[in-house]
């Protein structure tokens, strides 16, 4: 168990990264960078998920195979390993690969919040785009125990630098590489942060539609409300029908907003595909339009 009672600062260059105890009974901790929350995890019950968007992704993972069956899940971006811990708790022994850019921060986090015994979560340190660009047939591992990234059943794209997603991990070229490393019926879940008029998210949905046969957008506020807040937008994509569409009840109540098919086409409303040449970083959450 963690040996600190309230807050611990983590090594991360000159940035303020820390883990803070939120609830002693449930051993619930928050990882933040520069005062921006990155992850919340309960060591007592990793199935307890703080944020709605994480719960949406978890419900889709739940639907990908019978309860308890192992899945190969790839996580691009680690945070405090909230979803890897959830998968281990609900599907013990599942092989999981984490691609993480910040080894110093990750190592400090893992020392403070260790994974449970028996896990099969392995980490590959490196830039997710550079790793995705490697030839798929290449071993490309940091050691014998680190699985190659191929035939992933679920891939979670959660590539934040504090509050920004960089354009090179949000382009058509990047998503094509992610698709090539997925199983034929694999699912991609992309976590975004956006608000009205959703220019960034609409371009992301258009981009993923150019790669995958099935795309759905899930969010917890009205996607056509001009006065709506800034919040998480999750885009699910696959070449197989999505459980988010075929079984919308899996999200439980209150049900989030869901866009797919003609409704998604109308929402995208001609938004252009993002490429390496004309992509953009995610919007600044401090932009006054969301005040």
Tab-separated table of C-alpha atoms in Angstrom:
chain	number	residue	atom	x	y	z
A	1	UNK	CA	0.000	0.000	0.000
A	2	UNK	CA	1.149	3.598	-0.541
A	3	UNK	CA	3.299	4.918	2.278
A	4	UNK	CA	2.139	8.540	2.171
A	5	UNK	CA	-0.925	9.968	3.864
A	6	UNK	CA	-1.985	13.011	1.866
A	7	UNK	CA	0.119	14.209	-1.071
A	8	UNK	CA	3.355	13.254	-2.761
A	9	UNK	CA	5.167	15.245	-5.416
A	10	UNK	CA	6.502	13.195	-8.323
A	11	UNK	CA	9.649	13.810	-10.358
A	12	UNK	CA	8.724	15.441	-13.658
A	13	UNK	CA	11.346	17.960	-14.672
A	14	UNK	CA	10.306	21.418	-13.533
A	15	UNK	CA	6.578	20.673	-13.671
A	16	UNK	CA	4.311	20.218	-10.675
A	17	UNK	CA	3.206	16.569	-10.787
A	18	UNK	CA	1.728	15.026	-7.666
A	19	UNK	CA	-0.466	12.281	-6.281
A	20	UNK	CA	-3.054	13.337	-3.714
A	21	UNK	CA	-5.107	11.119	-1.410
A	22	UNK	CA	-8.804	11.926	-1.917
A	23	UNK	CA	-10.397	9.263	0.275
A	24	UNK	CA	-8.569	7.161	2.841
A	25	UNK	CA	-11.245	4.481	3.136
A	26	UNK	CA	-11.287	3.604	-0.558
A	27	UNK	CA	-7.619	4.502	-1.137
A	28	UNK	CA	-8.719	6.874	-3.876
A	29	UNK	CA	-5.895	8.961	-5.332
A	30	UNK	CA	-5.657	11.699	-7.937
A	31	UNK	CA	-2.723	12.243	-10.274
A	32	UNK	CA	-2.370	15.856	-11.421
A	33	UNK	CA	0.128	17.759	-13.561
A	34	UNK	CA	0.382	21.529	-13.193
A	35	UNK	CA	-2.860	21.440	-11.160
A	36	UNK	CA	-4.717	19.703	-14.022
A	37	UNK	CA	-6.253	16.374	-12.944
A	38	UNK	CA	-5.020	13.480	-15.079
A	39	UNK	CA	-6.401	10.380	-13.367
A	40	UNK	CA	-8.310	9.199	-10.329
A	41	UNK	CA	-7.877	5.618	-9.159
A	42	UNK	CA	-9.128	3.552	-6.226
A	43	UNK	CA	-6.615	0.970	-5.071
A	44	UNK	CA	-9.233	-0.667	-2.842
A	45	UNK	CA	-11.627	-1.161	-5.774
A	46	UNK	CA	-10.201	-0.422	-9.251
A	47	UNK	CA	-13.678	-1.050	-10.682
A	48	UNK	CA	-14.824	2.221	-9.090
A	49	UNK	CA	-14.310	4.844	-11.800
A	50	UNK	CA	-14.493	8.557	-11.052
A	51	UNK	CA	-15.127	10.213	-14.396
A	52	UNK	CA	-18.081	9.487	-16.696
A	53	UNK	CA	-15.902	9.271	-19.822
A	54	UNK	CA	-13.762	6.570	-18.195
A	55	UNK	CA	-16.923	4.660	-17.310
A	56	UNK	CA	-18.092	4.891	-20.935
A	57	UNK	CA	-14.833	3.387	-22.172
A	58	UNK	CA	-14.984	0.708	-19.477
A	59	UNK	CA	-18.527	-0.270	-20.497
A	60	UNK	CA	-17.402	-0.730	-24.101
A	61	UNK	CA	-14.478	-2.888	-22.930
A	62	UNK	CA	-16.974	-4.915	-20.875
A	63	UNK	CA	-19.002	-5.563	-24.036
A	64	UNK	CA	-16.083	-6.834	-26.099
A	65	UNK	CA	-16.063	-10.362	-24.633
A	66	UNK	CA	-17.881	-12.469	-22.028
A	67	UNK	CA	-17.266	-11.425	-18.423
A	68	UNK	CA	-13.870	-12.485	-17.125
A	69	UNK	CA	-12.463	-13.460	-20.526
A	70	UNK	CA	-8.982	-12.132	-21.244
A	71	UNK	CA	-8.543	-9.326	-23.775
A	72	UNK	CA	-5.423	-7.767	-25.270
A	73	UNK	CA	-5.817	-4.063	-24.507
A	74	UNK	CA	-3.392	-1.316	-25.575
A	75	UNK	CA	-3.311	1.994	-23.726
A	76	UNK	CA	-1.675	4.959	-25.461
A	77	UNK	CA	-1.024	7.210	-22.502
A	78	UNK	CA	-0.890	5.889	-18.956
A	79	UNK	CA	-1.894	8.450	-16.360
A	80	UNK	CA	-2.280	6.522	-13.095
A	81	UNK	CA	-3.259	3.341	-15.001
A	82	UNK	CA	-6.946	3.686	-14.172
A	83	UNK	CA	-8.169	1.560	-17.083
A	84	UNK	CA	-5.355	-1.030	-16.947
A	85	UNK	CA	-6.228	-1.559	-13.275
A	86	UNK	CA	-9.916	-1.862	-14.204
A	87	UNK	CA	-9.193	-4.460	-16.902
A	88	UNK	CA	-7.012	-6.454	-14.498
A	89	UNK	CA	-9.773	-6.362	-11.861
A	90	UNK	CA	-12.548	-7.413	-14.262
A	91	UNK	CA	-10.543	-9.664	-16.610
A	92	UNK	CA	-7.679	-11.028	-14.493
A	93	UNK	CA	-4.554	-11.973	-16.393
A	94	UNK	CA	-5.415	-9.976	-19.518
A	95	UNK	CA	-2.285	-9.017	-21.452
A	96	UNK	CA	-2.039	-5.234	-21.629
A	97	UNK	CA	0.458	-2.893	-23.235
A	98	UNK	CA	0.954	0.700	-22.120
A	99	UNK	CA	2.827	3.127	-24.376
A	100	UNK	CA	4.032	5.990	-22.211
A	101	UNK	CA	6.175	8.997	-23.115
A	102	UNK	CA	7.241	10.071	-19.612
A	103	UNK	CA	9.304	7.327	-17.892
A	104	UNK	CA	10.250	9.491	-14.902
A	105	UNK	CA	6.646	10.407	-14.123
A	106	UNK	CA	5.389	6.869	-14.774
A	107	UNK	CA	8.017	5.277	-12.543
A	108	UNK	CA	7.275	7.688	-9.702
A	109	UNK	CA	3.549	7.071	-10.060
A	110	UNK	CA	3.988	3.301	-10.039
A	111	UNK	CA	6.184	3.415	-6.935
A	112	UNK	CA	3.456	5.386	-5.161
A	113	UNK	CA	0.507	3.419	-6.571
A	114	UNK	CA	1.723	-0.109	-7.382
A	115	UNK	CA	-0.187	-2.546	-9.559
A	116	UNK	CA	-1.667	-5.668	-7.930
A	117	UNK	CA	0.152	-8.967	-7.950
A	118	UNK	CA	-0.513	-11.190	-10.932
A	119	UNK	CA	-1.031	-8.374	-13.432
A	120	UNK	CA	0.188	-8.636	-17.022
A	121	UNK	CA	0.483	-4.922	-17.679
A	122	UNK	CA	3.700	-4.118	-19.528
A	123	UNK	CA	5.031	-0.707	-20.501
A	124	UNK	CA	6.830	0.482	-23.603
A	125	UNK	CA	8.444	3.876	-23.070
A	126	UNK	CA	8.410	6.066	-26.131
A	127	UNK	CA	6.460	8.479	-28.278
A	128	UNK	CA	3.169	6.888	-29.371
A	129	UNK	CA	3.453	8.230	-32.911
A	130	UNK	CA	7.011	6.956	-33.284
A	131	UNK	CA	5.964	3.542	-31.964
A	132	UNK	CA	2.944	3.472	-34.284
A	133	UNK	CA	5.185	4.352	-37.244
A	134	UNK	CA	7.395	1.290	-36.706
A	135	UNK	CA	6.904	-1.694	-39.041
A	136	UNK	CA	4.237	-3.956	-37.576
A	137	UNK	CA	6.227	-7.117	-38.250
A	138	UNK	CA	9.172	-5.744	-36.291
A	139	UNK	CA	9.527	-7.160	-32.769
A	140	UNK	CA	9.705	-3.599	-31.406
A	141	UNK	CA	9.789	-4.450	-27.725
A	142	UNK	CA	11.888	-3.262	-24.833
A	143	UNK	CA	12.216	-6.788	-23.491
A	144	UNK	CA	10.953	-10.330	-23.825
A	145	UNK	CA	7.980	-9.644	-21.539
A	146	UNK	CA	6.672	-6.635	-23.472
A	147	UNK	CA	4.151	-7.751	-26.116
A	148	UNK	CA	4.309	-6.396	-29.635
A	149	UNK	CA	1.537	-3.955	-30.462
A	150	UNK	CA	-0.541	-5.888	-32.963
A	151	UNK	CA	-4.025	-7.443	-33.104
A	152	UNK	CA	-5.260	-5.307	-30.209
A	153	UNK	CA	-8.863	-5.995	-29.261
A	154	UNK	CA	-9.223	-2.572	-27.636
A	155	UNK	CA	-6.968	0.468	-28.049
A	156	UNK	CA	-7.470	3.457	-25.761
A	157	UNK	CA	-6.020	6.695	-27.150
A	158	UNK	CA	-5.617	9.091	-24.216
A	159	UNK	CA	-2.571	11.075	-25.271
A	160	UNK	CA	-2.548	14.218	-23.199
A	161	UNK	CA	0.293	16.577	-22.410
A	162	UNK	CA	-1.374	18.153	-19.368
A	163	UNK	CA	-4.469	19.589	-21.152
A	164	UNK	CA	-3.316	19.388	-24.788
A	165	UNK	CA	-3.453	16.645	-27.443
A	166	UNK	CA	-0.751	17.233	-30.031
A	167	UNK	CA	-1.682	17.093	-33.707
A	168	UNK	CA	0.771	14.316	-34.593
A	169	UNK	CA	-1.249	11.830	-32.525
A	170	UNK	CA	-4.619	12.955	-33.879
A	171	UNK	CA	-4.166	12.763	-37.650
A	172	UNK	CA	-5.418	10.503	-40.439
A	173	UNK	CA	-1.956	9.007	-40.792
A	174	UNK	CA	-1.735	8.214	-37.084
A	175	UNK	CA	-5.162	6.589	-36.912
A	176	UNK	CA	-4.375	4.471	-39.978
A	177	UNK	CA	-1.374	3.093	-38.117
A	178	UNK	CA	-3.472	2.412	-35.022
A	179	UNK	CA	-6.041	0.623	-37.193
A	180	UNK	CA	-3.343	-1.538	-38.765
A	181	UNK	CA	-2.322	-2.744	-35.289
A	182	UNK	CA	-5.887	-3.590	-34.246
A	183	UNK	CA	-7.713	-6.888	-34.518
A	184	UNK	CA	-10.169	-7.126	-37.419
A	185	UNK	CA	-13.013	-6.416	-34.981
A	186	UNK	CA	-10.929	-4.270	-32.658
A	187	UNK	CA	-12.306	-1.092	-31.084
A	188	UNK	CA	-10.561	2.276	-30.753
A	189	UNK	CA	-11.605	4.698	-28.007
A	190	UNK	CA	-10.293	8.256	-28.356
A	191	UNK	CA	-10.674	10.646	-25.422
A	192	UNK	CA	-10.988	14.326	-26.368
A	193	UNK	CA	-11.739	17.582	-24.537
A	194	UNK	CA	-13.921	20.057	-26.377
A	195	UNK	CA	-16.974	22.307	-26.254
A	196	UNK	CA	-19.357	24.181	-28.538
A	197	UNK	CA	-19.042	24.573	-31.507
A	198	UNK	CA	-17.001	21.332	-31.324
A	199	UNK	CA	-14.788	22.205	-34.288
A	200	UNK	CA	-12.011	19.934	-33.045
A	201	UNK	CA	-14.207	16.954	-32.158
A	202	UNK	CA	-16.120	17.157	-35.428
A	203	UNK	CA	-12.834	17.033	-37.352
A	204	UNK	CA	-11.706	14.102	-35.233
A	205	UNK	CA	-14.941	12.223	-35.937
A	206	UNK	CA	-14.556	12.932	-39.653
A	207	UNK	CA	-10.970	11.695	-39.543
A	208	UNK	CA	-11.840	8.452	-37.781
A	209	UNK	CA	-14.717	7.917	-40.236
A	210	UNK	CA	-12.165	8.023	-43.047
A	211	UNK	CA	-10.381	5.052	-41.442
A	212	UNK	CA	-13.098	2.921	-39.820
A	213	UNK	CA	-16.450	1.621	-41.047
A	214	UNK	CA	-18.270	2.381	-37.791
A	215	UNK	CA	-17.881	5.509	-35.626
A	216	UNK	CA	-19.879	6.801	-32.662
A	217	UNK	CA	-19.463	9.880	-30.469
A	218	UNK	CA	-20.427	9.689	-26.787
A	219	UNK	CA	-20.541	12.681	-24.434
A	220	UNK	CA	-22.338	13.810	-21.294
A	221	UNK	CA	-23.760	17.122	-22.475
A	222	UNK	CA	-25.832	18.370	-25.391
A	223	UNK	CA	-23.689	18.265	-28.559
A	224	UNK	CA	-25.761	20.982	-30.245
A	225	UNK	CA	-26.085	23.406	-27.317
A	226	UNK	CA	-24.363	26.665	-28.286
A	227	UNK	CA	-24.008	27.516	-24.594
A	228	UNK	CA	-22.751	24.080	-23.610
A	229	UNK	CA	-19.734	23.479	-21.362
A	230	UNK	CA	-16.257	22.215	-22.085
A	231	UNK	CA	-16.055	18.490	-21.399
A	232	UNK	CA	-14.856	15.062	-22.447
A	233	UNK	CA	-15.905	13.696	-25.819
A	234	UNK	CA	-15.204	10.015	-26.524
A	235	UNK	CA	-15.071	8.770	-30.102
A	236	UNK	CA	-15.400	5.013	-30.602
A	237	UNK	CA	-14.367	3.497	-33.934
A	238	UNK	CA	-14.183	0.002	-35.397
A	239	UNK	CA	-14.577	-1.967	-38.612
A	240	UNK	CA	-17.160	-4.084	-36.801
A	241	UNK	CA	-20.523	-2.833	-35.489
A	242	UNK	CA	-20.015	-0.944	-32.229
A	243	UNK	CA	-21.579	-2.127	-28.987
A	244	UNK	CA	-22.134	1.548	-28.168
A	245	UNK	CA	-24.608	1.598	-31.065
A	246	UNK	CA	-26.067	-1.919	-31.016
A	247	UNK	CA	-26.477	-2.003	-27.222
A	248	UNK	CA	-26.770	1.637	-26.062
A	249	UNK	CA	-28.188	0.491	-22.730
A	250	UNK	CA	-24.713	-0.696	-21.747
A	251	UNK	CA	-23.886	2.844	-20.573
A	252	UNK	CA	-26.559	2.699	-17.881
A	253	UNK	CA	-28.508	5.645	-16.493
A	254	UNK	CA	-28.370	8.511	-16.914
A	255	UNK	CA	-27.590	7.674	-20.537
A	256	UNK	CA	-24.983	9.857	-22.250
A	257	UNK	CA	-25.608	11.591	-25.554
A	258	UNK	CA	-24.727	9.360	-28.528
A	259	UNK	CA	-24.196	10.296	-32.168
A	260	UNK	CA	-23.847	7.787	-34.990
A	261	UNK	CA	-25.149	7.193	-38.503
A	262	UNK	CA	-27.087	10.100	-40.022
A	263	UNK	CA	-27.053	12.053	-36.752
A	264	UNK	CA	-23.261	11.914	-36.692
A	265	UNK	CA	-23.081	12.944	-40.354
A	266	UNK	CA	-25.252	15.977	-39.583
A	267	UNK	CA	-23.125	16.874	-36.556
A	268	UNK	CA	-19.854	16.575	-38.485
A	269	UNK	CA	-21.449	18.968	-40.999
A	270	UNK	CA	-18.619	18.915	-43.525
A	271	UNK	CA	-15.773	19.213	-41.006
A	272	UNK	CA	-12.487	18.432	-42.730
A	273	UNK	CA	-10.281	15.429	-42.065
A	274	UNK	CA	-7.109	16.154	-40.067
A	275	UNK	CA	-3.858	15.137	-41.720
A	276	UNK	CA	-0.242	15.543	-40.713
A	277	UNK	CA	-0.122	18.517	-43.078
A	278	UNK	CA	-3.112	20.474	-41.781
A	279	UNK	CA	-3.888	19.070	-38.329
A	280	UNK	CA	-4.197	21.104	-35.171
A	281	UNK	CA	-3.655	20.654	-31.457
A	282	UNK	CA	-6.708	20.261	-29.255
A	283	UNK	CA	-8.331	23.521	-28.091
A	284	UNK	CA	-7.039	25.436	-25.100
A	285	UNK	CA	-9.311	24.647	-22.114
A	286	UNK	CA	-8.578	28.139	-20.756
A	287	UNK	CA	-10.107	29.798	-23.820
A	288	UNK	CA	-12.613	32.398	-22.521
A	289	UNK	CA	-15.359	31.077	-24.852
A	290	UNK	CA	-15.941	28.311	-22.290
A	291	UNK	CA	-16.101	30.574	-19.224
